PDB file of C-alpha atoms in Angstrom:
ATOM      1  CA  LYS D   1     -30.795   5.389  -0.459  1.00  0.00           C
ATOM      2  CA  ASN D   2     -28.289   3.324   1.481  1.00  0.00           C
ATOM      3  CA  VAL D   3     -24.920   2.383   0.066  1.00  0.00           C
ATOM      4  CA  SER D   4     -23.043   0.294   2.576  1.00  0.00           C
ATOM      5  CA  SER D   5     -20.518  -2.437   3.023  1.00  0.00           C
ATOM      6  CA  SER D   6     -19.168  -4.811   5.627  1.00  0.00           C
ATOM      7  CA  SER D   7     -16.126  -2.599   6.202  1.00  0.00           C
ATOM      8  CA  SER D   8     -15.858   0.461   8.373  1.00  0.00           C
ATOM      9  CA  PHE D   9     -16.627   2.558   5.284  1.00  0.00           C
ATOM     10  CA  ARG D  10     -20.361   3.287   5.164  1.00  0.00           C
ATOM     11  CA  LEU D  11     -22.421   5.705   3.129  1.00  0.00           C
ATOM     12  CA  GLU D  12     -25.900   6.471   4.436  1.00  0.00           C
ATOM     13  CA  SER D  13     -28.409   9.258   3.979  1.00  0.00           C
ATOM     14  CA  PRO D  14     -28.749  12.025   5.061  1.00  0.00           C
ATOM     15  CA  SER D  15     -24.997  12.603   5.395  1.00  0.00           C
ATOM     16  CA  LEU D  16     -24.218  10.969   2.049  1.00  0.00           C
ATOM     17  CA  GLU D  17     -22.423  14.084   0.801  1.00  0.00           C
ATOM     18  CA  ASP D  18     -20.167  14.257   3.891  1.00  0.00           C
ATOM     19  CA  GLU D  19     -19.425  10.536   3.694  1.00  0.00           C
ATOM     20  CA  GLY D  20     -18.661  10.869  -0.012  1.00  0.00           C
ATOM     21  CA  GLN D  21     -16.128  13.577   0.789  1.00  0.00           C
ATOM     22  CA  GLU D  22     -14.541  11.304   3.405  1.00  0.00           C
ATOM     23  CA  VAL D  23     -14.306   8.444   0.894  1.00  0.00           C
ATOM     24  CA  ASN D  24     -12.693  10.838  -1.602  1.00  0.00           C
ATOM     25  CA  ARG D  25     -10.128  11.954   1.030  1.00  0.00           C
ATOM     26  CA  ASN D  26      -9.325   8.363   1.978  1.00  0.00           C
ATOM     27  CA  PHE D  27      -9.070   7.360  -1.674  1.00  0.00           C
ATOM     28  CA  ALA D  28      -6.746  10.286  -2.457  1.00  0.00           C
ATOM     29  CA  ASN D  29      -4.545   9.193   0.456  1.00  0.00           C
ATOM     30  CA  LEU D  30      -4.521   5.634  -0.893  1.00  0.00           C
ATOM     31  CA  LEU D  31      -3.436   6.845  -4.325  1.00  0.00           C
ATOM     32  CA  LYS D  32      -0.680   8.929  -2.727  1.00  0.00           C
ATOM     33  CA  THR D  33       0.505   5.853  -0.810  1.00  0.00           C
ATOM     34  CA  LEU D  34       0.640   3.836  -4.021  1.00  0.00           C
ATOM     35  CA  GLY D  35       2.811   6.459  -5.714  1.00  0.00           C
ATOM     36  CA  LEU D  36       1.012   6.301  -9.049  1.00  0.00           C
ATOM     37  CA  PRO D  37       1.604   8.851 -11.821  1.00  0.00           C
ATOM     38  CA  GLN D  38      -0.628  11.929 -11.595  1.00  0.00           C
ATOM     39  CA  SER D  39      -2.449  11.006 -14.821  1.00  0.00           C
ATOM     40  CA  LYS D  40      -3.526   7.682 -13.268  1.00  0.00           C
ATOM     41  CA  ASN D  41      -4.504   9.426 -10.020  1.00  0.00           C
ATOM     42  CA  ASP D  42      -6.697  11.866 -11.929  1.00  0.00           C
ATOM     43  CA  ALA D  43      -8.397   9.071 -13.864  1.00  0.00           C
ATOM     44  CA  MET D  44      -9.022   7.025 -10.712  1.00  0.00           C
ATOM     45  CA  MET D  45     -10.364  10.023  -8.762  1.00  0.00           C
ATOM     46  CA  ALA D  46     -13.111  10.192 -11.414  1.00  0.00           C
ATOM     47  CA  PHE D  47     -14.367   6.717 -10.395  1.00  0.00           C
ATOM     48  CA  PRO D  48     -17.821   6.566  -8.787  1.00  0.00           C
ATOM     49  CA  ILE D  49     -17.915   6.628  -4.964  1.00  0.00           C
ATOM     50  CA  GLU D  50     -19.021   2.979  -4.887  1.00  0.00           C
ATOM     51  CA  LYS D  51     -15.941   1.889  -6.883  1.00  0.00           C
ATOM     52  CA  LYS D  52     -13.632   3.961  -4.652  1.00  0.00           C
ATOM     53  CA  LEU D  53     -15.214   2.433  -1.568  1.00  0.00           C
ATOM     54  CA  GLU D  54     -14.729  -1.066  -2.976  1.00  0.00           C
ATOM     55  CA  MET D  55     -11.072  -0.350  -3.737  1.00  0.00           C
ATOM     56  CA  LEU D  56     -10.508   1.069  -0.236  1.00  0.00           C
ATOM     57  CA  GLN D  57     -12.016  -2.067   1.279  1.00  0.00           C
ATOM     58  CA  MET D  58      -9.862  -4.316  -0.894  1.00  0.00           C
ATOM     59  CA  TYR D  59      -6.750  -2.373   0.113  1.00  0.00           C
ATOM     60  CA  GLU D  60      -7.601  -2.640   3.828  1.00  0.00           C
ATOM     61  CA  LEU D  61      -8.166  -6.386   3.465  1.00  0.00           C
ATOM     62  CA  HIS D  62      -4.851  -6.725   1.636  1.00  0.00           C
ATOM     63  CA  LYS D  63      -3.057  -4.813   4.415  1.00  0.00           C
ATOM     64  CA  GLU D  64      -4.568  -7.067   7.088  1.00  0.00           C
ATOM     65  CA  GLN D  65      -3.533 -10.209   5.220  1.00  0.00           C
ATOM     66  CA  LYS D  66       0.029  -8.930   4.734  1.00  0.00           C
ATOM     67  CA  LYS D  67       0.542  -8.108   8.417  1.00  0.00           C
ATOM     68  CA  SER D  68       0.891 -11.765   9.325  1.00  0.00           C
ATOM     69  CA  ASP D  69       3.897 -12.403   7.051  1.00  0.00           C
ATOM     70  CA  GLU D  70       5.311  -8.908   6.628  1.00  0.00           C
ATOM     71  CA  VAL D  71       8.996  -8.132   7.022  1.00  0.00           C
ATOM     72  CA  SER D  72       9.813  -4.491   7.643  1.00  0.00           C
ATOM     73  CA  ALA D  73      11.996  -2.429   5.338  1.00  0.00           C
ATOM     74  CA  PRO D  74      14.612  -1.867   8.090  1.00  0.00           C
ATOM     75  CA  SER D  75      14.737  -5.657   8.660  1.00  0.00           C
ATOM     76  CA  TYR D  76      15.645  -6.229   5.015  1.00  0.00           C
ATOM     77  CA  ALA D  77      18.238  -3.456   5.196  1.00  0.00           C
ATOM     78  CA  MET D  78      19.774  -5.078   8.278  1.00  0.00           C
ATOM     79  CA  LEU D  79      19.820  -8.505   6.603  1.00  0.00           C
ATOM     80  CA  LEU D  80      21.640  -7.080   3.590  1.00  0.00           C
ATOM     81  CA  SER D  81      24.198  -5.261   5.714  1.00  0.00           C
ATOM     82  CA  GLN D  82      24.957  -8.272   7.937  1.00  0.00           C
ATOM     83  CA  THR D  83      25.567 -10.924   5.299  1.00  0.00           C
ATOM     84  CA  ASP D  84      27.459 -11.104   2.037  1.00  0.00           C
ATOM     85  CA  ALA D  85      25.176 -13.747   0.532  1.00  0.00           C
ATOM     86  CA  PRO D  86      21.586 -13.748   1.790  1.00  0.00           C
ATOM     87  CA  ALA D  87      19.447 -16.735   0.893  1.00  0.00           C
ATOM     88  CA  ARG D  88      17.972 -16.664  -2.606  1.00  0.00           C
ATOM     89  CA  GLU D  89      14.482 -16.909  -1.069  1.00  0.00           C
ATOM     90  CA  GLU D  90      15.073 -13.735   0.962  1.00  0.00           C
ATOM     91  CA  LEU D  91      16.262 -11.858  -2.129  1.00  0.00           C
ATOM     92  CA  GLN D  92      13.154 -13.000  -4.017  1.00  0.00           C
ATOM     93  CA  LYS D  93      10.923 -11.763  -1.193  1.00  0.00           C
ATOM     94  CA  LEU D  94      12.794  -8.462  -1.203  1.00  0.00           C
ATOM     95  CA  ALA D  95      12.290  -8.165  -4.971  1.00  0.00           C
ATOM     96  CA  VAL D  96       8.541  -8.632  -4.470  1.00  0.00           C
ATOM     97  CA  CYS D  97       8.482  -5.996  -1.723  1.00  0.00           C
ATOM     98  CA  LEU D  98      10.437  -3.508  -3.814  1.00  0.00           C
ATOM     99  CA  SER D  99       7.986  -3.910  -6.679  1.00  0.00           C
ATOM    100  CA  THR D 100       4.727  -3.967  -4.695  1.00  0.00           C
ATOM    101  CA  GLU D 101       5.156  -1.919  -1.522  1.00  0.00           C
ATOM    102  CA  GLY D 102       4.237   1.738  -1.349  1.00  0.00           C
ATOM    103  CA  VAL D 103       6.509   4.749  -1.508  1.00  0.00           C
ATOM    104  CA  GLU D 104       6.752   4.908   2.308  1.00  0.00           C
ATOM    105  CA  TRP D 105       8.150   1.357   2.532  1.00  0.00           C
ATOM    106  CA  ILE D 106      10.708   2.075  -0.206  1.00  0.00           C
ATOM    107  CA  SER D 107      11.759   5.287   1.575  1.00  0.00           C
ATOM    108  CA  GLN D 108      12.222   3.376   4.842  1.00  0.00           C
ATOM    109  CA  PHE D 109      14.292   0.753   3.031  1.00  0.00           C
ATOM    110  CA  ILE D 110      16.566   3.391   1.509  1.00  0.00           C
ATOM    111  CA  SER D 111      16.906   5.456   4.700  1.00  0.00           C
ATOM    112  CA  SER D 112      17.793   2.271   6.631  1.00  0.00           C
ATOM    113  CA  GLY D 113      20.745   1.591   4.344  1.00  0.00           C
ATOM    114  CA  GLY D 114      18.975  -1.017   2.233  1.00  0.00           C
ATOM    115  CA  LEU D 115      20.131   0.348  -1.095  1.00  0.00           C
ATOM    116  CA  THR D 116      23.765   0.330   0.042  1.00  0.00           C
ATOM    117  CA  GLY D 117      23.400  -3.229   1.344  1.00  0.00           C
ATOM    118  CA  LEU D 118      21.710  -4.367  -1.853  1.00  0.00           C
ATOM    119  CA  ALA D 119      24.496  -2.846  -3.971  1.00  0.00           C
ATOM    120  CA  LYS D 120      27.070  -4.672  -1.811  1.00  0.00           C
ATOM    121  CA  VAL D 121      25.279  -8.017  -2.214  1.00  0.00           C
ATOM    122  CA  LEU D 122      24.838  -7.579  -5.961  1.00  0.00           C
ATOM    123  CA  GLY D 123      28.511  -6.642  -6.308  1.00  0.00           C
ATOM    124  CA  ASN D 124      29.608  -9.969  -4.800  1.00  0.00           C
TER     125      ASN D 124
END
């Protein structure tokens, strides 16, 4: 039996069990990155390997597409600290990032002074 895809994730016999374990590890890491509640993580870890593989591929594709127009968390923090009134468009993009980025991005934003800058801008 051969379960494969166009991505770098492939499942082939005879090492199907080893590959399944690798997919499970990668999927667990993805769930950790997303910062979902443990109850959701547990439910999603019960998905079949094929579904996990599909979700991993979709996530990788999403990451590749975002790279072209991505602004880093420290860049947003710097923008907020250097201006009293950032453009409305920039604040809307920041709002999207804060609601869709992973826990690591949010942590970088906070550690770069983004929360302090955001509070300053909102206070004006």
